[in-house]
mmCIF file of C-alpha atoms and ligand atoms in Angstrom:
data_model
loop_
_atom_site.group_PDB
_atom_site.id
_atom_site.type_symbol
_atom_site.label_atom_id
_atom_site.label_comp_id
_atom_site.label_asym_id
_atom_site.label_seq_id
_atom_site.Cartn_x
_atom_site.Cartn_y
_atom_site.Cartn_z
ATOM 1 C CA MET A 236 103.667 2.132 165.018
ATOM 2 C CA THR A 237 101.251 0.656 163.040
ATOM 3 C CA ALA A 238 102.973 -1.636 160.647
ATOM 4 C CA THR A 239 100.323 -2.642 158.040
ATOM 5 C CA LEU A 240 97.533 0.193 156.817
ATOM 6 C CA ALA A 241 94.495 -0.304 154.885
ATOM 7 C CA VAL A 242 93.379 2.510 152.925
ATOM 8 C CA THR A 243 89.698 1.714 152.022
ATOM 9 C CA GLY A 244 86.585 3.264 150.463
ATOM 10 C CA ILE A 245 88.815 4.836 147.319
ATOM 11 C CA GLY A 246 86.149 5.520 144.313
ATOM 12 C CA LEU A 247 88.914 5.741 142.037
ATOM 13 C CA LEU A 248 92.558 4.268 142.508
ATOM 14 C CA VAL A 249 94.821 5.459 139.740
ATOM 15 C CA SER A 250 97.486 2.900 139.807
ATOM 16 C CA ASN A 251 99.977 4.115 136.766
ATOM 17 C CA ARG A 252 99.835 0.476 136.310
ATOM 18 C CA PRO A 253 97.633 -0.501 132.875
ATOM 19 C CA GLU A 254 97.719 -3.818 133.426
ATOM 20 C CA LEU A 255 95.840 -3.044 137.403
ATOM 21 C CA GLY A 256 93.219 -0.932 135.944
ATOM 22 C CA ASP A 257 91.454 1.348 132.624
ATOM 23 C CA GLY A 258 93.549 3.603 130.183
ATOM 24 C CA LEU A 259 96.617 5.493 130.714
ATOM 25 C CA LEU A 260 96.289 5.903 134.378
ATOM 26 C CA GLY A 261 95.421 2.066 135.135
ATOM 27 C CA GLY A 262 92.621 3.257 136.875
ATOM 28 C CA ILE A 263 90.327 0.634 140.015
ATOM 29 C CA ARG A 264 87.190 1.741 141.054
ATOM 30 C CA ASP A 265 86.185 0.816 144.716
ATOM 31 C CA ALA A 266 89.761 0.043 145.207
ATOM 32 C CA ALA A 267 91.715 -0.542 148.338
ATOM 33 C CA LEU A 268 95.616 -0.939 149.081
ATOM 34 C CA LEU A 269 97.686 -1.984 151.845
ATOM 35 C CA ILE A 270 100.635 -0.610 153.039
ATOM 36 C CA HIS A 271 103.266 -2.167 155.269
ATOM 37 C CA ASN A 272 106.182 -0.815 156.447
ATOM 38 C CA GLY A 273 105.806 2.025 153.978
ATOM 39 C CA ARG A 274 105.441 0.498 150.881
ATOM 40 C CA VAL A 275 102.323 -0.979 148.988
ATOM 41 C CA VAL A 276 101.962 -4.645 149.664
ATOM 42 C CA TRP A 277 98.758 -5.000 148.046
ATOM 43 C CA VAL A 278 96.398 -3.375 145.761
ATOM 44 C CA GLY A 279 93.199 -3.712 143.753
ATOM 45 C CA GLU A 280 89.221 -3.831 144.237
ATOM 46 C CA GLN A 281 88.294 -3.732 147.324
ATOM 47 C CA ARG A 282 85.564 -6.503 147.754
ATOM 48 C CA ALA A 283 89.025 -8.538 146.780
ATOM 49 C CA MET A 284 91.176 -7.433 149.942
ATOM 50 C CA PRO A 285 92.824 -10.048 151.969
ATOM 51 C CA GLU A 286 90.496 -10.027 155.464
ATOM 52 C CA ALA A 287 90.884 -8.187 158.136
ATOM 53 C CA ALA A 288 94.173 -7.776 156.727
ATOM 54 C CA GLY A 289 95.291 -3.451 158.456
ATOM 55 C CA ASP A 290 95.907 -3.165 161.378
ATOM 56 C CA GLY A 291 95.538 0.554 160.856
ATOM 57 C CA HIS A 292 92.860 2.235 158.699
ATOM 58 C CA LEU A 293 92.465 5.380 156.555
ATOM 59 C CA ASP A 294 89.185 5.797 154.659
ATOM 60 C CA ALA A 295 89.184 7.837 151.623
ATOM 61 C CA ALA A 296 85.051 8.234 151.679
ATOM 62 C CA GLY A 297 85.315 8.119 147.858
ATOM 63 C CA ALA A 298 87.480 9.654 146.475
ATOM 64 C CA CYS A 299 90.139 9.608 144.131
ATOM 65 C CA VAL A 300 93.787 8.312 144.885
ATOM 66 C CA LEU A 301 96.995 9.489 143.187
ATOM 67 C CA PRO A 302 100.568 8.141 143.248
ATOM 68 C CA GLY A 303 102.073 10.890 145.449
ATOM 69 C CA LEU A 304 103.046 13.382 142.971
ATOM 70 C CA VAL A 305 106.538 14.077 141.772
ATOM 71 C CA ASP A 306 108.236 17.529 141.189
ATOM 72 C CA PRO A 307 111.073 16.619 139.125
ATOM 73 C CA HIS A 308 112.683 19.901 138.361
ATOM 74 C CA THR A 309 112.908 22.794 141.662
ATOM 75 C CA HIS A 310 115.688 25.221 142.416
ATOM 76 C CA LEU A 311 114.679 25.475 145.762
ATOM 77 C CA VAL A 312 117.284 26.107 147.782
ATOM 78 C CA PHE A 313 117.637 30.356 147.023
ATOM 79 C CA ALA A 314 116.969 33.503 149.368
ATOM 80 C CA GLY A 315 115.317 36.642 148.303
ATOM 81 C CA ASP A 316 113.029 37.428 145.479
ATOM 82 C CA ARG A 317 112.868 39.455 142.140
ATOM 83 C CA ALA A 318 109.227 40.732 141.664
ATOM 84 C CA ASP A 319 110.422 43.617 140.296
ATOM 85 C CA GLU A 320 112.408 41.931 137.577
ATOM 86 C CA PHE A 321 108.806 39.580 136.680
ATOM 87 C CA ALA A 322 106.748 43.321 137.163
ATOM 88 C CA ALA A 323 109.449 44.521 134.176
ATOM 89 C CA ARG A 324 109.004 41.559 132.186
ATOM 90 C CA LEU A 325 105.224 42.394 132.136
ATOM 91 C CA ALA A 326 105.906 45.829 131.196
ATOM 92 C CA GLY A 327 108.210 44.551 128.111
ATOM 93 C CA GLU A 328 111.598 43.963 129.343
ATOM 94 C CA PRO A 329 112.894 40.114 127.833
ATOM 95 C CA TYR A 330 113.986 37.538 130.108
ATOM 96 C CA ALA A 331 117.877 37.043 130.441
ATOM 97 C CA ALA A 332 120.099 34.058 131.822
ATOM 98 C CA GLY A 333 122.047 36.806 133.714
ATOM 99 C CA GLY A 334 119.107 37.726 136.114
ATOM 100 C CA ILE A 335 120.145 34.631 138.439
ATOM 101 C CA ARG A 336 122.963 36.473 139.365
ATOM 102 C CA THR A 337 120.421 38.555 140.991
ATOM 103 C CA THR A 338 119.624 35.423 143.774
ATOM 104 C CA VAL A 339 123.328 34.319 143.652
ATOM 105 C CA ALA A 340 123.960 37.247 145.768
ATOM 106 C CA ALA A 341 121.137 37.205 147.666
ATOM 107 C CA THR A 342 121.599 33.044 148.442
ATOM 108 C CA ARG A 343 125.659 33.892 149.658
ATOM 109 C CA GLY A 344 124.637 36.823 151.657
ATOM 110 C CA ALA A 345 121.808 34.788 153.202
ATOM 111 C CA SER A 346 122.642 32.684 156.923
ATOM 112 C CA ASP A 347 122.622 29.140 156.708
ATOM 113 C CA ALA A 348 119.295 29.091 159.283
ATOM 114 C CA ALA A 349 117.629 31.452 156.540
ATOM 115 C CA LEU A 350 118.562 29.119 153.682
ATOM 116 C CA LEU A 351 117.131 26.421 155.662
ATOM 117 C CA ASP A 352 113.942 28.218 157.121
ATOM 118 C CA GLY A 353 113.283 29.030 152.853
ATOM 119 C CA ALA A 354 113.637 26.309 151.368
ATOM 120 C CA ARG A 355 112.001 24.615 154.615
ATOM 121 C CA ARG A 356 108.408 26.330 153.937
ATOM 122 C CA ARG A 357 108.732 26.071 150.329
ATOM 123 C CA ALA A 358 108.758 21.910 150.492
ATOM 124 C CA ALA A 359 106.075 21.973 153.253
ATOM 125 C CA ALA A 360 103.867 24.309 150.589
ATOM 126 C CA ALA A 361 104.675 21.359 148.212
ATOM 127 C CA LEU A 362 103.738 18.714 150.660
ATOM 128 C CA ARG A 363 100.355 20.794 151.075
ATOM 129 C CA THR A 364 99.628 20.582 147.358
ATOM 130 C CA GLY A 365 100.254 16.824 146.848
ATOM 131 C CA THR A 366 104.622 16.470 146.671
ATOM 132 C CA THR A 367 106.154 13.658 147.778
ATOM 133 C CA THR A 368 109.026 13.613 146.154
ATOM 134 C CA MET A 369 110.856 16.371 144.683
ATOM 135 C CA GLU A 370 114.216 16.865 142.798
ATOM 136 C CA VAL A 371 116.156 20.153 144.206
ATOM 137 C CA LYS A 372 118.833 21.656 142.502
ATOM 138 C CA SER A 373 121.722 23.951 143.859
ATOM 139 C CA GLY A 374 123.134 26.455 141.979
ATOM 140 C CA TYR A 375 122.590 29.517 143.568
ATOM 141 C CA GLY A 376 125.976 29.105 145.392
ATOM 142 C CA LEU A 377 128.534 29.267 142.839
ATOM 143 C CA THR A 378 131.199 28.866 144.980
ATOM 144 C CA VAL A 379 132.740 25.666 146.111
ATOM 145 C CA SER A 380 131.316 26.648 149.971
ATOM 146 C CA ASP A 381 128.143 28.058 149.026
ATOM 147 C CA GLU A 382 127.043 25.291 146.553
ATOM 148 C CA VAL A 383 127.991 22.898 149.308
ATOM 149 C CA ARG A 384 126.121 24.944 151.547
ATOM 150 C CA CYS A 385 123.033 24.727 148.939
ATOM 151 C CA LEU A 386 123.307 20.965 148.957
ATOM 152 C CA ARG A 387 122.954 20.547 152.712
ATOM 153 C CA THR A 388 120.257 22.424 152.861
ATOM 154 C CA ALA A 389 118.685 19.843 150.374
ATOM 155 C CA ALA A 390 119.832 16.781 152.723
ATOM 156 C CA ALA A 391 118.496 18.515 155.121
ATOM 157 C CA ILE A 392 115.087 18.687 154.087
ATOM 158 C CA SER A 393 115.302 15.225 152.692
ATOM 159 C CA ASP A 394 116.056 14.189 156.282
ATOM 160 C CA ASP A 395 112.908 15.517 157.570
ATOM 161 C CA PRO A 396 110.213 12.267 157.341
ATOM 162 C CA ALA A 397 107.220 15.118 157.300
ATOM 163 C CA LEU A 398 108.715 16.853 154.138
ATOM 164 C CA PRO A 399 108.933 15.235 150.391
ATOM 165 C CA ALA A 400 111.879 13.143 149.344
ATOM 166 C CA VAL A 401 114.787 14.581 148.082
ATOM 167 C CA VAL A 402 116.473 13.729 144.767
ATOM 168 C CA ALA A 403 119.254 16.248 144.950
ATOM 169 C CA THR A 404 121.334 17.662 142.046
ATOM 170 C CA PHE A 405 124.381 20.043 141.186
ATOM 171 C CA LEU A 406 123.994 22.719 138.800
ATOM 172 C CA GLY A 407 127.572 24.478 139.644
ATOM 173 C CA ALA A 408 127.011 25.137 135.753
ATOM 174 C CA HIS A 409 124.100 27.574 135.809
ATOM 175 C CA VAL A 410 125.438 30.787 135.123
ATOM 176 C CA VAL A 411 129.316 32.449 135.268
ATOM 177 C CA PRO A 412 129.392 34.254 138.194
ATOM 178 C CA PRO A 413 130.558 37.845 138.205
ATOM 179 C CA GLU A 414 133.651 37.451 140.139
ATOM 180 C CA HIS A 415 134.801 34.791 136.878
ATOM 181 C CA ALA A 416 133.384 37.037 134.303
ATOM 182 C CA GLY A 417 136.770 37.762 132.775
ATOM 183 C CA ASP A 418 137.353 34.535 132.378
ATOM 184 C CA PRO A 419 134.264 31.939 132.211
ATOM 185 C CA ASP A 420 136.705 28.877 131.116
ATOM 186 C CA ALA A 421 138.851 29.270 134.494
ATOM 187 C CA TYR A 422 134.491 28.883 136.023
ATOM 188 C CA VAL A 423 133.858 25.647 133.978
ATOM 189 C CA ASP A 424 137.308 23.876 135.113
ATOM 190 C CA LEU A 425 136.686 25.081 138.784
ATOM 191 C CA VAL A 426 132.909 23.593 138.764
ATOM 192 C CA ARG A 427 134.366 20.012 136.970
ATOM 193 C CA GLY A 428 137.442 20.423 139.547
ATOM 194 C CA PRO A 429 137.354 21.169 142.599
ATOM 195 C CA MET A 430 133.184 21.921 142.992
ATOM 196 C CA LEU A 431 132.108 19.132 141.681
ATOM 197 C CA ASP A 432 134.981 16.786 144.430
ATOM 198 C CA ALA A 433 133.147 18.797 147.104
ATOM 199 C CA CYS A 434 129.507 18.608 145.861
ATOM 200 C CA ALA A 435 129.462 15.203 144.220
ATOM 201 C CA PRO A 436 128.990 12.730 147.601
ATOM 202 C CA LEU A 437 125.603 15.319 148.233
ATOM 203 C CA ALA A 438 124.042 14.764 145.034
ATOM 204 C CA ASP A 439 122.331 12.235 142.958
ATOM 205 C CA GLY A 440 122.616 14.046 139.696
ATOM 206 C CA CYS A 441 124.329 16.648 137.551
ATOM 207 C CA ASP A 442 122.910 19.625 135.475
ATOM 208 C CA ALA A 443 123.884 22.455 132.985
ATOM 209 C CA PHE A 444 122.699 25.079 131.716
ATOM 210 C CA CYS A 445 123.065 25.080 128.011
ATOM 211 C CA GLU A 446 122.099 28.302 126.782
ATOM 212 C CA GLN A 447 123.450 31.342 125.426
ATOM 213 C CA GLY A 448 124.274 33.479 128.306
ATOM 214 C CA ALA A 449 124.707 30.822 130.152
ATOM 215 C CA PHE A 450 127.284 27.597 128.937
ATOM 216 C CA ASP A 451 127.659 26.510 125.283
ATOM 217 C CA ALA A 452 127.408 22.871 124.748
ATOM 218 C CA GLU A 453 131.342 22.313 124.936
ATOM 219 C CA ALA A 454 131.752 23.338 128.196
ATOM 220 C CA SER A 455 127.883 21.743 129.596
ATOM 221 C CA ARG A 456 129.762 18.409 128.465
ATOM 222 C CA ALA A 457 132.427 19.258 130.113
ATOM 223 C CA VAL A 458 130.816 19.621 133.196
ATOM 224 C CA LEU A 459 128.424 16.662 132.629
ATOM 225 C CA THR A 460 130.562 13.937 130.920
ATOM 226 C CA ALA A 461 132.485 14.925 134.588
ATOM 227 C CA GLY A 462 129.773 14.296 136.393
ATOM 228 C CA ALA A 463 128.280 11.205 135.008
ATOM 229 C CA ALA A 464 132.462 9.860 136.074
ATOM 230 C CA ARG A 465 131.357 10.649 139.445
ATOM 231 C CA GLY A 466 128.590 8.517 139.204
ATOM 232 C CA LEU A 467 126.042 11.438 138.502
ATOM 233 C CA THR A 468 122.935 11.657 137.066
ATOM 234 C CA VAL A 469 123.057 13.673 133.789
ATOM 235 C CA ARG A 470 119.948 16.406 133.468
ATOM 236 C CA LEU A 471 120.295 19.505 131.144
ATOM 237 C CA HIS A 472 118.930 22.751 130.865
ATOM 238 C CA ALA A 473 117.733 22.960 127.000
ATOM 239 C CA ASN A 474 116.567 24.734 124.436
ATOM 240 C CA GLN A 475 114.644 27.281 126.785
ATOM 241 C CA LEU A 476 115.068 30.816 125.270
ATOM 242 C CA GLY A 477 115.933 30.061 122.121
ATOM 243 C CA PRO A 478 117.278 27.180 119.452
ATOM 244 C CA GLY A 479 120.409 25.296 120.297
ATOM 245 C CA PRO A 480 122.446 22.531 120.799
ATOM 246 C CA GLY A 481 121.119 21.479 124.320
ATOM 247 C CA ALA A 482 118.594 18.578 123.576
ATOM 248 C CA GLN A 483 120.968 16.859 121.313
ATOM 249 C CA LEU A 484 123.434 16.873 123.921
ATOM 250 C CA ALA A 485 121.519 15.578 126.242
ATOM 251 C CA ALA A 486 120.745 12.457 123.953
ATOM 252 C CA GLU A 487 124.737 12.022 123.376
ATOM 253 C CA LEU A 488 125.324 12.173 126.835
ATOM 254 C CA GLY A 489 121.981 9.907 127.304
ATOM 255 C CA ALA A 490 120.425 11.960 129.898
ATOM 256 C CA ALA A 491 117.702 11.154 132.404
ATOM 257 C CA SER A 492 116.079 14.038 131.389
ATOM 258 C CA ALA A 493 116.293 17.261 129.253
ATOM 259 C CA ASP A 494 114.660 20.406 130.905
ATOM 260 C CA HIS A 495 112.348 23.244 129.118
ATOM 261 C CA LEU A 496 112.708 21.721 125.211
ATOM 262 C CA THR A 497 110.842 25.155 124.437
ATOM 263 C CA HIS A 498 112.279 25.373 120.926
ATOM 264 C CA LEU A 499 112.941 22.171 119.314
ATOM 265 C CA THR A 500 113.608 21.402 115.861
ATOM 266 C CA ALA A 501 111.631 18.023 114.242
ATOM 267 C CA ASP A 502 116.012 16.183 114.537
ATOM 268 C CA ASP A 503 116.040 17.086 118.144
ATOM 269 C CA ILE A 504 112.837 15.389 118.772
ATOM 270 C CA ASP A 505 113.539 12.784 116.984
ATOM 271 C CA ALA A 506 117.127 12.108 119.249
ATOM 272 C CA LEU A 507 115.624 12.145 122.099
ATOM 273 C CA ALA A 508 113.383 9.784 121.464
ATOM 274 C CA ALA A 509 115.884 7.394 120.235
ATOM 275 C CA ALA A 510 118.494 8.190 123.601
ATOM 276 C CA GLY A 511 114.745 7.100 125.456
ATOM 277 C CA VAL A 512 115.510 10.658 127.303
ATOM 278 C CA VAL A 513 112.655 12.001 129.513
ATOM 279 C CA ALA A 514 111.826 15.862 128.525
ATOM 280 C CA THR A 515 110.693 17.781 131.288
ATOM 281 C CA LEU A 516 108.084 20.230 130.421
ATOM 282 C CA LEU A 517 107.965 23.759 132.733
ATOM 283 C CA PRO A 518 105.037 25.593 131.746
ATOM 284 C CA LEU A 519 105.084 27.703 134.499
ATOM 285 C CA ALA A 520 108.738 29.506 133.544
ATOM 286 C CA GLU A 521 107.264 29.598 129.892
ATOM 287 C CA LEU A 522 104.387 31.508 130.608
ATOM 288 C CA SER A 523 106.607 33.610 133.238
ATOM 289 C CA THR A 524 108.856 34.515 130.277
ATOM 290 C CA ARG A 525 106.656 34.872 127.782
ATOM 291 C CA SER A 526 107.723 32.092 126.131
ATOM 292 C CA PRO A 527 106.126 29.787 123.105
ATOM 293 C CA ALA A 528 104.757 26.517 124.880
ATOM 294 C CA ALA A 529 106.956 23.557 124.295
ATOM 295 C CA PRO A 530 106.158 21.391 121.093
ATOM 296 C CA ALA A 531 104.516 18.466 124.115
ATOM 297 C CA ARG A 532 102.223 17.054 121.563
ATOM 298 C CA ARG A 533 104.799 16.261 119.190
ATOM 299 C CA LEU A 534 107.072 15.218 121.945
ATOM 300 C CA LEU A 535 104.467 12.376 122.976
ATOM 301 C CA ASP A 536 103.869 11.477 118.846
ATOM 302 C CA ALA A 537 107.522 11.008 118.996
ATOM 303 C CA GLY A 538 107.186 8.358 121.623
ATOM 304 C CA VAL A 539 109.057 10.569 123.990
ATOM 305 C CA THR A 540 108.247 10.356 127.900
ATOM 306 C CA VAL A 541 106.732 13.339 128.932
ATOM 307 C CA ALA A 542 107.421 14.656 132.708
ATOM 308 C CA LEU A 543 105.833 18.037 134.017
ATOM 309 C CA ALA A 544 107.723 20.186 136.791
ATOM 310 C CA THR A 545 107.291 23.121 138.460
ATOM 311 C CA ASP A 546 110.730 25.179 137.816
ATOM 312 C CA CYS A 547 110.398 26.139 141.321
ATOM 313 C CA ASN A 548 112.936 29.273 141.198
ATOM 314 C CA PRO A 549 112.603 33.084 142.069
ATOM 315 C CA GLY A 550 113.203 34.021 138.509
ATOM 316 C CA THR A 551 111.257 32.253 136.035
ATOM 317 C CA SER A 552 108.248 30.421 137.761
ATOM 318 C CA TYR A 553 107.819 31.034 141.893
ATOM 319 C CA THR A 554 104.954 28.204 142.425
ATOM 320 C CA THR A 555 105.840 24.944 144.270
ATOM 321 C CA SER A 556 102.134 23.996 143.367
ATOM 322 C CA MET A 557 102.371 20.929 140.651
ATOM 323 C CA PRO A 558 98.387 21.233 141.029
ATOM 324 C CA LEU A 559 99.068 24.374 138.741
ATOM 325 C CA ILE A 560 101.315 22.526 136.660
ATOM 326 C CA VAL A 561 98.810 20.348 135.656
ATOM 327 C CA ALA A 562 96.488 22.633 135.041
ATOM 328 C CA LEU A 563 98.756 24.292 132.702
ATOM 329 C CA GLY A 564 100.204 21.371 131.153
ATOM 330 C CA CYS A 565 96.649 20.957 129.783
ATOM 331 C CA LEU A 566 95.703 24.255 128.962
ATOM 332 C CA HIS A 567 99.383 25.873 128.094
ATOM 333 C CA LEU A 568 100.649 22.815 126.585
ATOM 334 C CA GLY A 569 97.699 20.736 125.258
ATOM 335 C CA LEU A 570 97.687 17.770 126.970
ATOM 336 C CA THR A 571 95.169 15.713 128.079
ATOM 337 C CA PRO A 572 93.843 15.648 131.685
ATOM 338 C CA ASP A 573 95.224 11.705 132.274
ATOM 339 C CA GLU A 574 98.525 12.353 130.125
ATOM 340 C CA ALA A 575 99.190 15.575 132.487
ATOM 341 C CA VAL A 576 98.699 13.831 135.864
ATOM 342 C CA ARG A 577 100.534 10.647 133.993
ATOM 343 C CA ALA A 578 103.685 13.582 133.063
ATOM 344 C CA VAL A 579 103.580 14.460 137.073
ATOM 345 C CA THR A 580 103.171 10.824 138.603
ATOM 346 C CA ALA A 581 105.046 8.134 136.659
ATOM 347 C CA GLY A 582 106.761 10.687 134.172
ATOM 348 C CA ALA A 583 107.995 12.688 136.598
ATOM 349 C CA ALA A 584 109.327 9.648 138.281
ATOM 350 C CA ALA A 585 111.099 8.319 135.154
ATOM 351 C CA ALA A 586 112.710 11.322 134.859
ATOM 352 C CA LEU A 587 114.206 11.075 138.013
ATOM 353 C CA ARG A 588 114.964 7.104 137.493
ATOM 354 C CA LEU A 589 113.084 6.237 140.728
ATOM 355 C CA ASP A 590 110.981 2.973 139.950
ATOM 356 C CA ASP A 591 109.311 2.859 143.607
ATOM 357 C CA ALA A 592 107.378 6.653 142.537
ATOM 358 C CA GLY A 593 104.922 7.774 140.493
ATOM 359 C CA HIS A 594 102.637 4.610 140.662
ATOM 360 C CA LEU A 595 100.911 2.331 142.845
ATOM 361 C CA GLY A 596 101.832 -1.277 141.997
ATOM 362 C CA VAL A 597 103.046 -3.735 144.964
ATOM 363 C CA GLY A 598 106.573 -2.587 145.606
ATOM 364 C CA ALA A 599 105.711 1.395 145.442
ATOM 365 C CA ARG A 600 106.533 4.075 148.356
ATOM 366 C CA GLY A 601 103.588 3.943 150.431
ATOM 367 C CA ASP A 602 102.921 7.897 148.950
ATOM 368 C CA LEU A 603 99.745 8.635 147.700
ATOM 369 C CA VAL A 604 97.364 12.190 147.678
ATOM 370 C CA ILE A 605 93.327 11.827 148.497
ATOM 371 C CA LEU A 606 92.013 14.666 146.509
ATOM 372 C CA ALA A 607 88.896 16.310 147.434
ATOM 373 C CA ALA A 608 87.404 14.886 143.735
ATOM 374 C CA ASP A 609 86.209 11.798 142.813
ATOM 375 C CA ASN A 610 88.164 11.916 139.635
ATOM 376 C CA ALA A 611 91.697 13.950 138.709
ATOM 377 C CA THR A 612 90.284 15.359 136.144
ATOM 378 C CA HIS A 613 89.254 18.198 137.923
ATOM 379 C CA LEU A 614 92.980 19.146 138.998
ATOM 380 C CA ALA A 615 93.240 20.673 135.953
ATOM 381 C CA TYR A 616 89.288 21.515 135.500
ATOM 382 C CA ARG A 617 89.779 23.412 139.096
ATOM 383 C CA PRO A 618 93.130 25.496 138.617
ATOM 384 C CA GLY A 619 94.049 26.965 141.824
ATOM 385 C CA MET A 620 91.398 25.124 143.650
ATOM 386 C CA ASP A 621 92.552 23.656 146.811
ATOM 387 C CA LEU A 622 92.059 20.034 146.078
ATOM 388 C CA VAL A 623 94.298 18.068 148.282
ATOM 389 C CA ASP A 624 92.724 16.762 150.898
ATOM 390 C CA THR A 625 95.098 14.482 152.276
ATOM 391 C CA VAL A 626 98.932 13.639 151.732
ATOM 392 C CA MET A 627 101.005 9.967 153.351
ATOM 393 C CA ARG A 628 104.142 9.426 152.824
ATOM 394 C CA SER A 629 105.848 6.255 153.409
ATOM 395 C CA GLY A 630 102.663 4.926 154.819
ATOM 396 C CA ARG A 631 101.897 8.013 156.883
ATOM 397 C CA VAL A 632 99.346 10.872 157.159
ATOM 398 C CA VAL A 633 101.885 14.075 156.718
ATOM 399 C CA TYR A 634 99.393 16.255 155.806
ATOM 400 C CA SER A 635 95.351 16.109 156.256
ATOM 401 C CA ARG A 636 92.946 19.209 156.205
ATOM 402 C CA ARG A 637 89.773 16.551 157.353
HETATM 403 O O1 NIG B 56 114.928 26.991 135.142
HETATM 404 N N1 NIG B 56 117.080 28.393 133.196
HETATM 405 C C1 NIG B 56 117.827 28.171 133.993
HETATM 406 N N2 NIG B 56 117.542 28.311 135.509
HETATM 407 C C2 NIG B 56 115.850 28.956 136.008
HETATM 408 C C3 NIG B 56 115.628 30.146 136.010
HETATM 409 C C4 NIG B 56 116.586 30.640 137.250
HETATM 410 C C5 NIG B 56 116.651 32.393 137.020
HETATM 411 O O2 NIG B 56 115.793 32.690 136.734
HETATM 412 O O3 NIG B 56 117.156 32.018 138.527
HETATM 413 C C6 NIG B 56 114.642 27.983 135.127
HETATM 414 O O4 NIG B 56 114.009 28.604 134.465
HETATM 415 FE FE1 FE B 57 115.463 25.214 135.743
#
């Protein structure tokens, strides 16, 4: 294997290190970078590159290069689909949290091989659109053994160097499964007890769906504090379908991220800002559930770091495409193209508390995307078009259409 790789001919490099380049994205024109043993060891204008530095060479041919995209919120592991529910929604039916149970039944009924095959196909599709790191939640198993199975599936994807790196999250508190409908408190005790015991070794984070029809603040707090006590990072589905206590709870618990945030008060925004919680916004889920747009501008103005994610799941957002999410971040949430690109790279890495992803400064993972465009605005300007030319993970080309 080539130890040092030079990437040259970069028309515009998005470094996300404002000290290295121009503007919010730290843009460097006519740039190059060197990757050694999977990490960036040098970045700058090509004319300043150390001589004879690389034993391998990749020419970007004048294109724009971005850090590998980071998808900080997915429910990648599931079986079945809910196209009928989607069509009914477009005919006027409202979305309700209970639809999750349809996917729980399909997931429980799927073999290990089928579950892995579906998740692997989606992870591969994500990679082809530029995603090099993704968060993957459990949450469609909801028994001890099925939640473990979902997290093992996530681990199998993580182990494959030709797929995105995975950050795994335990979401036993997704919805109360039918067998516990009569006693939701007993289900919360199962989640924060034996289920967490079995799942914590397989997870980096712990999440809860704090919403009407799912879990209230007290139940969500009980699960998340138990997860935090096991060393898991806290994140929360909050204020998705209506106003509620989720955002305040995320602030109280010092969560890494609060996700959705479609319905926020001014106090909620202040609390998120004061606690340094990243706001992970999910624009396709809003469009698919016919919800209003999250207050992205107000969050940014308050100093909150904003991330964007696919929320890939069969109920509210069946996509793995982060370029599509960049476009919707602009067209639905009102971000500028630079803000949206930052939100799927540096913002998303902050939501996952990763300091070596989402930028291309020295020490970063050698994860990058060569676009078929000379600047990143094209991702928003040409939605749905195939603008990813080459994807590199840890200094290795894992996808190229050249
Ligand atoms: O993020 N909100 C909770 N979970 C998913 C939806 C899951 C489903 O409908 O299956 C979401 O939108
Ligand atoms: Fe979600």
